[in-house]
PDB file of C-alpha atoms in Angstrom:
ATOM      1  CA  MET A 149       8.930  -3.312 -17.524  1.00  0.00           C
ATOM      2  CA  GLU A 150       9.942  -6.320 -15.471  1.00  0.00           C
ATOM      3  CA  LYS A 151      11.702  -5.969 -12.139  1.00  0.00           C
ATOM      4  CA  ASP A 152      14.407  -8.417 -13.302  1.00  0.00           C
ATOM      5  CA  LYS A 153      15.896  -5.615 -15.428  1.00  0.00           C
ATOM      6  CA  VAL A 154      16.984  -3.886 -12.257  1.00  0.00           C
ATOM      7  CA  ILE A 155      18.309  -7.035 -10.617  1.00  0.00           C
ATOM      8  CA  ASN A 156      20.145  -8.352 -13.646  1.00  0.00           C
ATOM      9  CA  ASN A 157      21.798  -4.994 -14.155  1.00  0.00           C
ATOM     10  CA  HIS A 158      23.616  -5.431 -10.876  1.00  0.00           C
ATOM     11  CA  LYS A 159      24.311  -9.154 -10.780  1.00  0.00           C
ATOM     12  CA  LYS A 160      27.551  -8.665 -12.655  1.00  0.00           C
ATOM     13  CA  ASN A 161      28.784  -6.520  -9.760  1.00  0.00           C
ATOM     14  CA  GLY A 162      28.275  -9.195  -7.124  1.00  0.00           C
ATOM     15  CA  SER A 163      27.265 -12.777  -6.505  1.00  0.00           C
ATOM     16  CA  ARG A 164      24.092 -14.191  -7.956  1.00  0.00           C
ATOM     17  CA  ASP A 165      22.438 -13.987  -4.514  1.00  0.00           C
ATOM     18  CA  PHE A 166      23.127 -10.323  -3.810  1.00  0.00           C
ATOM     19  CA  TYR A 167      22.312  -6.914  -5.233  1.00  0.00           C
ATOM     20  CA  ASN A 168      24.858  -4.102  -4.940  1.00  0.00           C
ATOM     21  CA  LEU A 169      23.264  -0.856  -3.803  1.00  0.00           C
ATOM     22  CA  GLY A 170      26.059   1.634  -3.359  1.00  0.00           C
ATOM     23  CA  HIS A 171      28.246   0.170  -0.638  1.00  0.00           C
ATOM     24  CA  GLN A 172      25.500  -2.202   0.509  1.00  0.00           C
ATOM     25  CA  ARG A 173      25.093  -5.817  -0.589  1.00  0.00           C
ATOM     26  CA  ILE A 174      21.458  -6.814  -0.319  1.00  0.00           C
ATOM     27  CA  GLU A 175      20.003 -10.283  -0.694  1.00  0.00           C
ATOM     28  CA  LEU A 176      18.173 -10.568  -3.993  1.00  0.00           C
ATOM     29  CA  LYS A 177      15.166 -12.100  -2.263  1.00  0.00           C
ATOM     30  CA  LYS A 178      14.795  -8.869  -0.265  1.00  0.00           C
ATOM     31  CA  VAL A 179      14.995  -6.827  -3.472  1.00  0.00           C
ATOM     32  CA  ASP A 180      12.338  -9.091  -5.000  1.00  0.00           C
ATOM     33  CA  ALA A 181      10.082  -8.446  -2.008  1.00  0.00           C
ATOM     34  CA  LEU A 182      10.654  -4.677  -2.071  1.00  0.00           C
ATOM     35  CA  LEU A 183       9.742  -4.570  -5.765  1.00  0.00           C
ATOM     36  CA  ALA A 184       6.530  -6.521  -5.108  1.00  0.00           C
ATOM     37  CA  PRO A 185       4.823  -4.380  -2.459  1.00  0.00           C
ATOM     38  CA  ILE A 186       1.336  -4.704  -1.045  1.00  0.00           C
ATOM     39  CA  MET A 187      -0.359  -1.300  -1.264  1.00  0.00           C
ATOM     40  CA  ILE A 188      -3.309  -0.277   0.885  1.00  0.00           C
ATOM     41  CA  ILE A 189      -5.481   2.292  -0.865  1.00  0.00           C
ATOM     42  CA  GLY A 190      -8.832   3.927  -0.160  1.00  0.00           C
ATOM     43  CA  SER A 191     -10.398   7.256   0.577  1.00  0.00           C
ATOM     44  CA  PRO A 192      -9.137   9.251   3.573  1.00  0.00           C
ATOM     45  CA  ARG A 193     -10.837   8.265   6.857  1.00  0.00           C
ATOM     46  CA  SER A 194     -11.825   4.857   5.502  1.00  0.00           C
ATOM     47  CA  GLY A 195      -9.707   2.939   8.020  1.00  0.00           C
ATOM     48  CA  THR A 196      -6.545   2.438   5.969  1.00  0.00           C
ATOM     49  CA  THR A 197      -4.282   3.347   8.890  1.00  0.00           C
ATOM     50  CA  TRP A 198      -6.110   0.911  11.149  1.00  0.00           C
ATOM     51  CA  LEU A 199      -5.802  -1.905   8.610  1.00  0.00           C
ATOM     52  CA  GLN A 200      -2.118  -1.087   8.164  1.00  0.00           C
ATOM     53  CA  ARG A 201      -1.552  -1.261  11.925  1.00  0.00           C
ATOM     54  CA  LEU A 202      -3.267  -4.646  12.101  1.00  0.00           C
ATOM     55  CA  LEU A 203      -1.211  -6.094   9.256  1.00  0.00           C
ATOM     56  CA  LEU A 204       2.071  -4.698  10.573  1.00  0.00           C
ATOM     57  CA  GLU A 205       1.621  -6.736  13.760  1.00  0.00           C
ATOM     58  CA  ASN A 206       2.403  -9.749  11.568  1.00  0.00           C
ATOM     59  CA  LYS A 207       6.073 -10.687  11.945  1.00  0.00           C
ATOM     60  CA  LEU A 208       6.388 -11.189   8.179  1.00  0.00           C
ATOM     61  CA  ILE A 209       5.118  -7.743   7.161  1.00  0.00           C
ATOM     62  CA  ALA A 210       7.051  -4.451   7.336  1.00  0.00           C
ATOM     63  CA  GLY A 211       6.063  -0.898   6.462  1.00  0.00           C
ATOM     64  CA  GLY A 212       6.100   2.727   7.546  1.00  0.00           C
ATOM     65  CA  GLN A 213       4.448   6.097   7.134  1.00  0.00           C
ATOM     66  CA  GLU A 214       2.566   7.181   4.021  1.00  0.00           C
ATOM     67  CA  SER A 215       5.224   7.773   1.376  1.00  0.00           C
ATOM     68  CA  PHE A 216       3.256   9.460  -1.440  1.00  0.00           C
ATOM     69  CA  PHE A 217       6.096   8.009  -3.536  1.00  0.00           C
ATOM     70  CA  TYR A 218       4.342   7.655  -6.872  1.00  0.00           C
ATOM     71  CA  SER A 219       2.162  10.737  -6.559  1.00  0.00           C
ATOM     72  CA  LEU A 220       5.178  12.908  -5.713  1.00  0.00           C
ATOM     73  CA  PHE A 221       7.098  11.639  -8.754  1.00  0.00           C
ATOM     74  CA  ASN A 222       4.072  11.431 -11.050  1.00  0.00           C
ATOM     75  CA  GLU A 223       5.086  14.392 -13.234  1.00  0.00           C
ATOM     76  CA  SER A 224       8.511  12.830 -13.765  1.00  0.00           C
ATOM     77  CA  PHE A 225       6.977   9.493 -14.780  1.00  0.00           C
ATOM     78  CA  LEU A 226       4.603  11.257 -17.168  1.00  0.00           C
ATOM     79  CA  SER A 227       7.490  13.118 -18.803  1.00  0.00           C
ATOM     80  CA  VAL A 228       9.125   9.916 -20.047  1.00  0.00           C
ATOM     81  CA  LYS A 229       6.038   8.032 -21.219  1.00  0.00           C
ATOM     82  CA  ASP A 230       6.364   6.244 -24.569  1.00  0.00           C
ATOM     83  CA  ASP A 231       3.529   8.196 -26.200  1.00  0.00           C
ATOM     84  CA  ILE A 232       5.207  11.612 -26.037  1.00  0.00           C
ATOM     85  CA  GLY A 233       5.045  13.172 -29.487  1.00  0.00           C
ATOM     86  CA  GLY A 234       6.809  16.062 -31.184  1.00  0.00           C
ATOM     87  CA  ARG A 235       9.937  17.710 -29.871  1.00  0.00           C
ATOM     88  CA  ARG A 236      11.220  16.122 -26.693  1.00  0.00           C
ATOM     89  CA  VAL A 237      11.698  18.420 -23.714  1.00  0.00           C
ATOM     90  CA  GLY A 238      12.249  17.873 -20.020  1.00  0.00           C
ATOM     91  CA  LEU A 239      13.306  14.449 -18.777  1.00  0.00           C
ATOM     92  CA  SER A 240      12.156  12.761 -21.991  1.00  0.00           C
ATOM     93  CA  ALA A 241      15.076  14.461 -23.754  1.00  0.00           C
ATOM     94  CA  TYR A 242      17.496  12.618 -21.481  1.00  0.00           C
ATOM     95  CA  TRP A 243      15.825   9.355 -20.479  1.00  0.00           C
ATOM     96  CA  GLU A 244      14.072   6.470 -22.186  1.00  0.00           C
ATOM     97  CA  LYS A 245      11.149   5.135 -20.188  1.00  0.00           C
ATOM     98  CA  ASP A 246      12.745   1.795 -19.244  1.00  0.00           C
ATOM     99  CA  GLN A 247      15.998   3.421 -18.171  1.00  0.00           C
ATOM    100  CA  PHE A 248      14.144   5.972 -16.074  1.00  0.00           C
ATOM    101  CA  ASN A 249      11.949   3.308 -14.460  1.00  0.00           C
ATOM    102  CA  MET A 250      15.060   1.279 -13.640  1.00  0.00           C
ATOM    103  CA  GLN A 251      16.553   4.216 -11.768  1.00  0.00           C
ATOM    104  CA  MET A 252      13.275   4.908  -9.999  1.00  0.00           C
ATOM    105  CA  GLN A 253      13.008   1.271  -8.967  1.00  0.00           C
ATOM    106  CA  GLU A 254      16.428   1.591  -7.374  1.00  0.00           C
ATOM    107  CA  LEU A 255      15.248   4.705  -5.552  1.00  0.00           C
ATOM    108  CA  TRP A 256      12.188   2.744  -4.402  1.00  0.00           C
ATOM    109  CA  VAL A 257      14.449   0.008  -3.013  1.00  0.00           C
ATOM    110  CA  ARG A 258      16.669   2.567  -1.264  1.00  0.00           C
ATOM    111  CA  THR A 259      13.604   4.261   0.223  1.00  0.00           C
ATOM    112  CA  PHE A 260      11.981   1.183   1.703  1.00  0.00           C
ATOM    113  CA  LEU A 261      14.979  -1.013   2.496  1.00  0.00           C
ATOM    114  CA  PRO A 262      15.173   0.346   6.082  1.00  0.00           C
ATOM    115  CA  MET A 263      11.736  -1.186   6.730  1.00  0.00           C
ATOM    116  CA  PHE A 264      13.256  -4.639   6.188  1.00  0.00           C
ATOM    117  CA  LEU A 265      16.492  -3.859   8.002  1.00  0.00           C
ATOM    118  CA  ASN A 266      14.495  -2.778  11.061  1.00  0.00           C
ATOM    119  CA  LYS A 267      12.365  -5.933  10.958  1.00  0.00           C
ATOM    120  CA  PRO A 268      14.619  -8.846   9.865  1.00  0.00           C
ATOM    121  CA  SER A 269      11.771 -11.377   9.970  1.00  0.00           C
ATOM    122  CA  ALA A 270       9.802  -9.471   7.293  1.00  0.00           C
ATOM    123  CA  THR A 271       9.305 -10.865   3.794  1.00  0.00           C
ATOM    124  CA  VAL A 272       6.500  -8.533   2.634  1.00  0.00           C
ATOM    125  CA  LEU A 273       6.558  -4.737   2.161  1.00  0.00           C
ATOM    126  CA  LEU A 274       3.310  -2.975   3.040  1.00  0.00           C
ATOM    127  CA  GLU A 275       2.887   0.578   1.710  1.00  0.00           C
ATOM    128  CA  LYS A 276      -0.114   2.701   2.641  1.00  0.00           C
ATOM    129  CA  THR A 277      -0.852   5.936   0.791  1.00  0.00           C
ATOM    130  CA  PRO A 278      -4.593   6.462   0.165  1.00  0.00           C
ATOM    131  CA  PHE A 279      -3.827   9.011  -2.579  1.00  0.00           C
ATOM    132  CA  HIS A 280      -2.197   6.270  -4.669  1.00  0.00           C
ATOM    133  CA  ALA A 281      -5.784   5.292  -5.495  1.00  0.00           C
ATOM    134  CA  PHE A 282      -5.496   7.649  -8.483  1.00  0.00           C
ATOM    135  CA  TYR A 283      -2.443   5.895  -9.963  1.00  0.00           C
ATOM    136  CA  LEU A 284      -3.137   2.147  -9.859  1.00  0.00           C
ATOM    137  CA  ASP A 285      -2.409   1.364 -13.494  1.00  0.00           C
ATOM    138  CA  ASP A 286       0.665   3.599 -13.559  1.00  0.00           C
ATOM    139  CA  ILE A 287       2.013   1.943 -10.414  1.00  0.00           C
ATOM    140  CA  ALA A 288       1.331  -1.484 -11.915  1.00  0.00           C
ATOM    141  CA  ASP A 289       3.401  -0.426 -14.938  1.00  0.00           C
ATOM    142  CA  PHE A 290       6.228   0.841 -12.732  1.00  0.00           C
ATOM    143  CA  LEU A 291       6.178  -2.103 -10.285  1.00  0.00           C
ATOM    144  CA  PRO A 292       4.475  -4.973 -12.138  1.00  0.00           C
ATOM    145  CA  ASN A 293       4.297  -7.283  -9.126  1.00  0.00           C
ATOM    146  CA  THR A 294       2.416  -4.860  -6.894  1.00  0.00           C
ATOM    147  CA  LYS A 295      -0.788  -6.038  -5.209  1.00  0.00           C
ATOM    148  CA  PHE A 296      -3.497  -3.630  -4.077  1.00  0.00           C
ATOM    149  CA  ILE A 297      -5.823  -3.878  -1.084  1.00  0.00           C
ATOM    150  CA  HIS A 298      -8.702  -1.435  -1.472  1.00  0.00           C
ATOM    151  CA  LEU A 299     -10.407  -0.674   1.832  1.00  0.00           C
ATOM    152  CA  ILE A 300     -13.920   0.689   1.371  1.00  0.00           C
ATOM    153  CA  ARG A 301     -15.958   2.206   4.186  1.00  0.00           C
ATOM    154  CA  ASP A 302     -19.607   3.326   4.088  1.00  0.00           C
ATOM    155  CA  SER A 303     -19.617   6.719   2.387  1.00  0.00           C
ATOM    156  CA  ARG A 304     -21.772   8.238   5.125  1.00  0.00           C
ATOM    157  CA  ALA A 305     -19.282   7.267   7.818  1.00  0.00           C
ATOM    158  CA  VAL A 306     -16.371   8.598   5.766  1.00  0.00           C
ATOM    159  CA  THR A 307     -18.175  11.867   5.149  1.00  0.00           C
ATOM    160  CA  ALA A 308     -18.953  12.299   8.850  1.00  0.00           C
ATOM    161  CA  SER A 309     -15.371  11.461   9.794  1.00  0.00           C
ATOM    162  CA  LEU A 310     -13.938  13.925   7.258  1.00  0.00           C
ATOM    163  CA  ASN A 311     -16.266  16.652   8.526  1.00  0.00           C
ATOM    164  CA  ALA A 312     -15.124  15.990  12.092  1.00  0.00           C
ATOM    165  CA  ALA A 313     -11.458  16.007  11.070  1.00  0.00           C
ATOM    166  CA  ALA A 314     -11.898  19.338   9.264  1.00  0.00           C
ATOM    167  CA  LYS A 315     -12.958  20.962  12.535  1.00  0.00           C
ATOM    168  CA  GLY A 316      -9.830  19.827  14.342  1.00  0.00           C
ATOM    169  CA  TRP A 317      -6.547  18.080  13.545  1.00  0.00           C
ATOM    170  CA  GLY A 318      -7.399  17.673   9.825  1.00  0.00           C
ATOM    171  CA  GLY A 319      -8.201  21.307   9.214  1.00  0.00           C
ATOM    172  CA  GLY A 320      -5.299  21.681   6.807  1.00  0.00           C
ATOM    173  CA  TRP A 321      -6.403  18.956   4.404  1.00  0.00           C
ATOM    174  CA  ALA A 322      -9.948  17.698   5.071  1.00  0.00           C
ATOM    175  CA  PRO A 323     -12.842  19.051   2.959  1.00  0.00           C
ATOM    176  CA  LYS A 324     -14.746  21.919   4.582  1.00  0.00           C
ATOM    177  CA  ASN A 325     -18.310  20.771   3.946  1.00  0.00           C
ATOM    178  CA  THR A 326     -20.431  17.640   3.585  1.00  0.00           C
ATOM    179  CA  LYS A 327     -20.711  17.775  -0.212  1.00  0.00           C
ATOM    180  CA  LYS A 328     -16.956  17.999  -0.695  1.00  0.00           C
ATOM    181  CA  SER A 329     -16.381  15.217   1.834  1.00  0.00           C
ATOM    182  CA  ALA A 330     -18.809  12.920   0.004  1.00  0.00           C
ATOM    183  CA  LEU A 331     -17.141  13.759  -3.311  1.00  0.00           C
ATOM    184  CA  GLU A 332     -13.739  12.881  -1.826  1.00  0.00           C
ATOM    185  CA  TRP A 333     -15.007   9.358  -1.084  1.00  0.00           C
ATOM    186  CA  TYR A 334     -16.590   9.087  -4.541  1.00  0.00           C
ATOM    187  CA  ARG A 335     -13.451  10.244  -6.388  1.00  0.00           C
ATOM    188  CA  HIS A 336     -11.204   7.711  -4.658  1.00  0.00           C
ATOM    189  CA  VAL A 337     -13.553   4.748  -5.051  1.00  0.00           C
ATOM    190  CA  LYS A 338     -14.383   5.572  -8.678  1.00  0.00           C
ATOM    191  CA  ALA A 339     -10.708   6.010  -9.628  1.00  0.00           C
ATOM    192  CA  VAL A 340      -9.814   2.618  -8.201  1.00  0.00           C
ATOM    193  CA  ARG A 341     -12.746   0.729  -9.695  1.00  0.00           C
ATOM    194  CA  ASN A 342     -12.167   2.314 -13.117  1.00  0.00           C
ATOM    195  CA  SER A 343      -8.577   1.065 -13.236  1.00  0.00           C
ATOM    196  CA  LYS A 344      -7.516  -1.992 -15.223  1.00  0.00           C
ATOM    197  CA  ALA A 345      -5.765  -3.368 -12.150  1.00  0.00           C
ATOM    198  CA  SER A 346      -9.061  -3.585 -10.259  1.00  0.00           C
ATOM    199  CA  LYS A 347     -10.362  -6.077 -12.823  1.00  0.00           C
ATOM    200  CA  ASN A 348      -7.643  -8.607 -11.959  1.00  0.00           C
ATOM    201  CA  ASN A 349      -8.359 -10.517  -8.749  1.00  0.00           C
ATOM    202  CA  GLN A 350      -4.784 -11.793  -8.684  1.00  0.00           C
ATOM    203  CA  VAL A 351      -3.507  -8.283  -7.908  1.00  0.00           C
ATOM    204  CA  TYR A 352      -6.566  -6.526  -6.474  1.00  0.00           C
ATOM    205  CA  LEU A 353      -8.631  -7.214  -3.353  1.00  0.00           C
ATOM    206  CA  GLU A 354     -11.549  -5.244  -1.977  1.00  0.00           C
ATOM    207  CA  VAL A 355     -12.028  -5.267   1.774  1.00  0.00           C
ATOM    208  CA  HIS A 356     -14.999  -3.619   3.422  1.00  0.00           C
ATOM    209  CA  TYR A 357     -14.343  -1.791   6.653  1.00  0.00           C
ATOM    210  CA  GLU A 358     -17.582  -2.984   8.224  1.00  0.00           C
ATOM    211  CA  ASP A 359     -16.751  -6.638   7.445  1.00  0.00           C
ATOM    212  CA  LEU A 360     -13.320  -6.211   9.014  1.00  0.00           C
ATOM    213  CA  LEU A 361     -14.952  -4.949  12.201  1.00  0.00           C
ATOM    214  CA  LEU A 362     -17.579  -7.686  12.343  1.00  0.00           C
ATOM    215  CA  GLU A 363     -15.415 -10.642  11.264  1.00  0.00           C
ATOM    216  CA  PRO A 364     -11.772  -9.562  11.760  1.00  0.00           C
ATOM    217  CA  SER A 365     -10.386 -13.088  11.909  1.00  0.00           C
ATOM    218  CA  GLU A 366     -12.011 -14.197   8.654  1.00  0.00           C
ATOM    219  CA  GLU A 367     -11.157 -10.987   6.843  1.00  0.00           C
ATOM    220  CA  LEU A 368      -7.508 -11.122   7.897  1.00  0.00           C
ATOM    221  CA  LYS A 369      -7.270 -14.734   6.730  1.00  0.00           C
ATOM    222  CA  ARG A 370      -8.682 -13.644   3.363  1.00  0.00           C
ATOM    223  CA  ILE A 371      -6.119 -10.846   3.162  1.00  0.00           C
ATOM    224  CA  PHE A 372      -3.252 -13.218   3.997  1.00  0.00           C
ATOM    225  CA  THR A 373      -4.355 -15.622   1.283  1.00  0.00           C
ATOM    226  CA  PHE A 374      -4.310 -12.746  -1.177  1.00  0.00           C
ATOM    227  CA  ILE A 375      -0.907 -11.462  -0.049  1.00  0.00           C
ATOM    228  CA  GLU A 376       0.956 -14.712  -0.063  1.00  0.00           C
ATOM    229  CA  LYS A 377      -0.558 -18.075  -0.834  1.00  0.00           C
ATOM    230  CA  THR A 378       1.505 -20.008   1.699  1.00  0.00           C
ATOM    231  CA  SER A 379       0.771 -21.396   5.123  1.00  0.00           C
ATOM    232  CA  SER A 380       3.455 -19.119   6.619  1.00  0.00           C
ATOM    233  CA  MET A 381       1.160 -16.077   6.443  1.00  0.00           C
ATOM    234  CA  THR A 382      -1.301 -16.880   9.247  1.00  0.00           C
ATOM    235  CA  LEU A 383      -2.720 -15.474  12.445  1.00  0.00           C
ATOM    236  CA  SER A 384      -0.006 -17.374  14.347  1.00  0.00           C
ATOM    237  CA  ASN A 385       2.482 -14.731  13.143  1.00  0.00           C
ATOM    238  CA  TYR A 386       0.747 -12.128  15.288  1.00  0.00           C
ATOM    239  CA  ASP A 387       1.516 -10.597  18.645  1.00  0.00           C
ATOM    240  CA  LYS A 388      -2.037 -10.979  19.939  1.00  0.00           C
ATOM    241  CA  GLU A 389      -1.586  -8.501  22.788  1.00  0.00           C
ATOM    242  CA  LYS A 390      -0.643  -5.772  20.303  1.00  0.00           C
ATOM    243  CA  VAL A 391      -3.539  -6.691  18.024  1.00  0.00           C
ATOM    244  CA  SER A 392      -5.882  -6.528  21.020  1.00  0.00           C
ATOM    245  CA  ASN A 393      -4.554  -3.071  21.877  1.00  0.00           C
ATOM    246  CA  SER A 394      -5.017  -1.976  18.260  1.00  0.00           C
ATOM    247  CA  PHE A 395      -8.690  -2.949  18.327  1.00  0.00           C
ATOM    248  CA  ALA A 396      -9.175  -1.394  21.751  1.00  0.00           C
ATOM    249  CA  SER A 397      -7.584   1.943  20.853  1.00  0.00           C
ATOM    250  CA  PHE A 398      -9.648   2.049  17.671  1.00  0.00           C
ATOM    251  CA  LEU A 399     -12.920   1.495  19.496  1.00  0.00           C
ATOM    252  CA  LEU A 400     -12.044   4.004  22.212  1.00  0.00           C
ATOM    253  CA  ASP A 401     -11.739   6.717  19.567  1.00  0.00           C
ATOM    254  CA  GLU A 402     -14.821   8.894  20.047  1.00  0.00           C
ATOM    255  CA  ASN A 403     -15.545   8.695  16.293  1.00  0.00           C
ATOM    256  CA  ASN A 404     -15.537   4.896  16.197  1.00  0.00           C
ATOM    257  CA  ILE A 405     -17.324   3.641  19.343  1.00  0.00           C
ATOM    258  CA  ASN A 406     -19.616   0.762  18.420  1.00  0.00           C
ATOM    259  CA  SER A 407     -20.278  -1.716  21.210  1.00  0.00           C
ATOM    260  CA  PRO A 408     -21.843  -4.536  19.106  1.00  0.00           C
ATOM    261  CA  TYR A 409     -18.365  -5.350  17.755  1.00  0.00           C
ATOM    262  CA  SER A 410     -16.913  -6.367  21.144  1.00  0.00           C
ATOM    263  CA  ASP A 411     -17.828 -10.050  20.789  1.00  0.00           C
ATOM    264  CA  SER A 412     -16.163 -10.315  17.370  1.00  0.00           C
ATOM    265  CA  ILE A 413     -13.030  -8.688  18.721  1.00  0.00           C
ATOM    266  CA  SER A 414     -12.713 -11.035  21.685  1.00  0.00           C
ATOM    267  CA  THR A 415     -13.290 -13.996  19.372  1.00  0.00           C
ATOM    268  CA  PHE A 416     -10.486 -12.806  17.089  1.00  0.00           C
ATOM    269  CA  ILE A 417      -8.060 -12.330  19.980  1.00  0.00           C
ATOM    270  CA  MET A 418      -8.743 -15.839  21.311  1.00  0.00           C
ATOM    271  CA  LYS A 419      -8.084 -17.564  17.982  1.00  0.00           C
TER     272      LYS A 419
END
């Protein structure tokens, strides 16, 4: 279902440049951007939060905490799928798929609009929920203009990090042993790579954590090219002091100290 179905449904209630959302009139270009998010996915402890922090230092990118939006509503989406057979029960008895998706798209816009209102310069919505790795094709059906950045970290490092988290602050969610931690990495990576979306390089980009550490400038340029193929999305949109602090705080974490990366980091900050 195309995003224009949502926009066109509301044009009649306002000017051609605005979308009426309750008592709010929102520029259609902002609605377009909200319905075309960039999603960071990957296994837990693969560096997705770090990558998100780096990208959010760009003046054109806005985002917030992990939303779990699609995973939380997954059962509702499943209940209105076109292939439901037999007697209709649940939401499928009241909604057709396109109508339901239209309402959920409006909820998506309502949910993430504050990210743009709090950062007026932003033109790109960045959403980061690692667990969305299990729903790529469903998300692509719901929001057809979504792009996915899959951050992959060495499985051994992820396993070690998950084990460490389980003994402390991550005790409520991290796997309790090495085998389960390794399987957590495997499940996320396999789910993403088995999706149809991952076969389309126009909507899917793999980034390796180790490459981002060694060549941050080059990797960020590659990500910007993927996000938006315009000259406006460049390193010049960054607050370099904040980016420097982001790298520094990451390396000072006792789980991430790795001195050989210091030269690459200083090179990135100087560019």
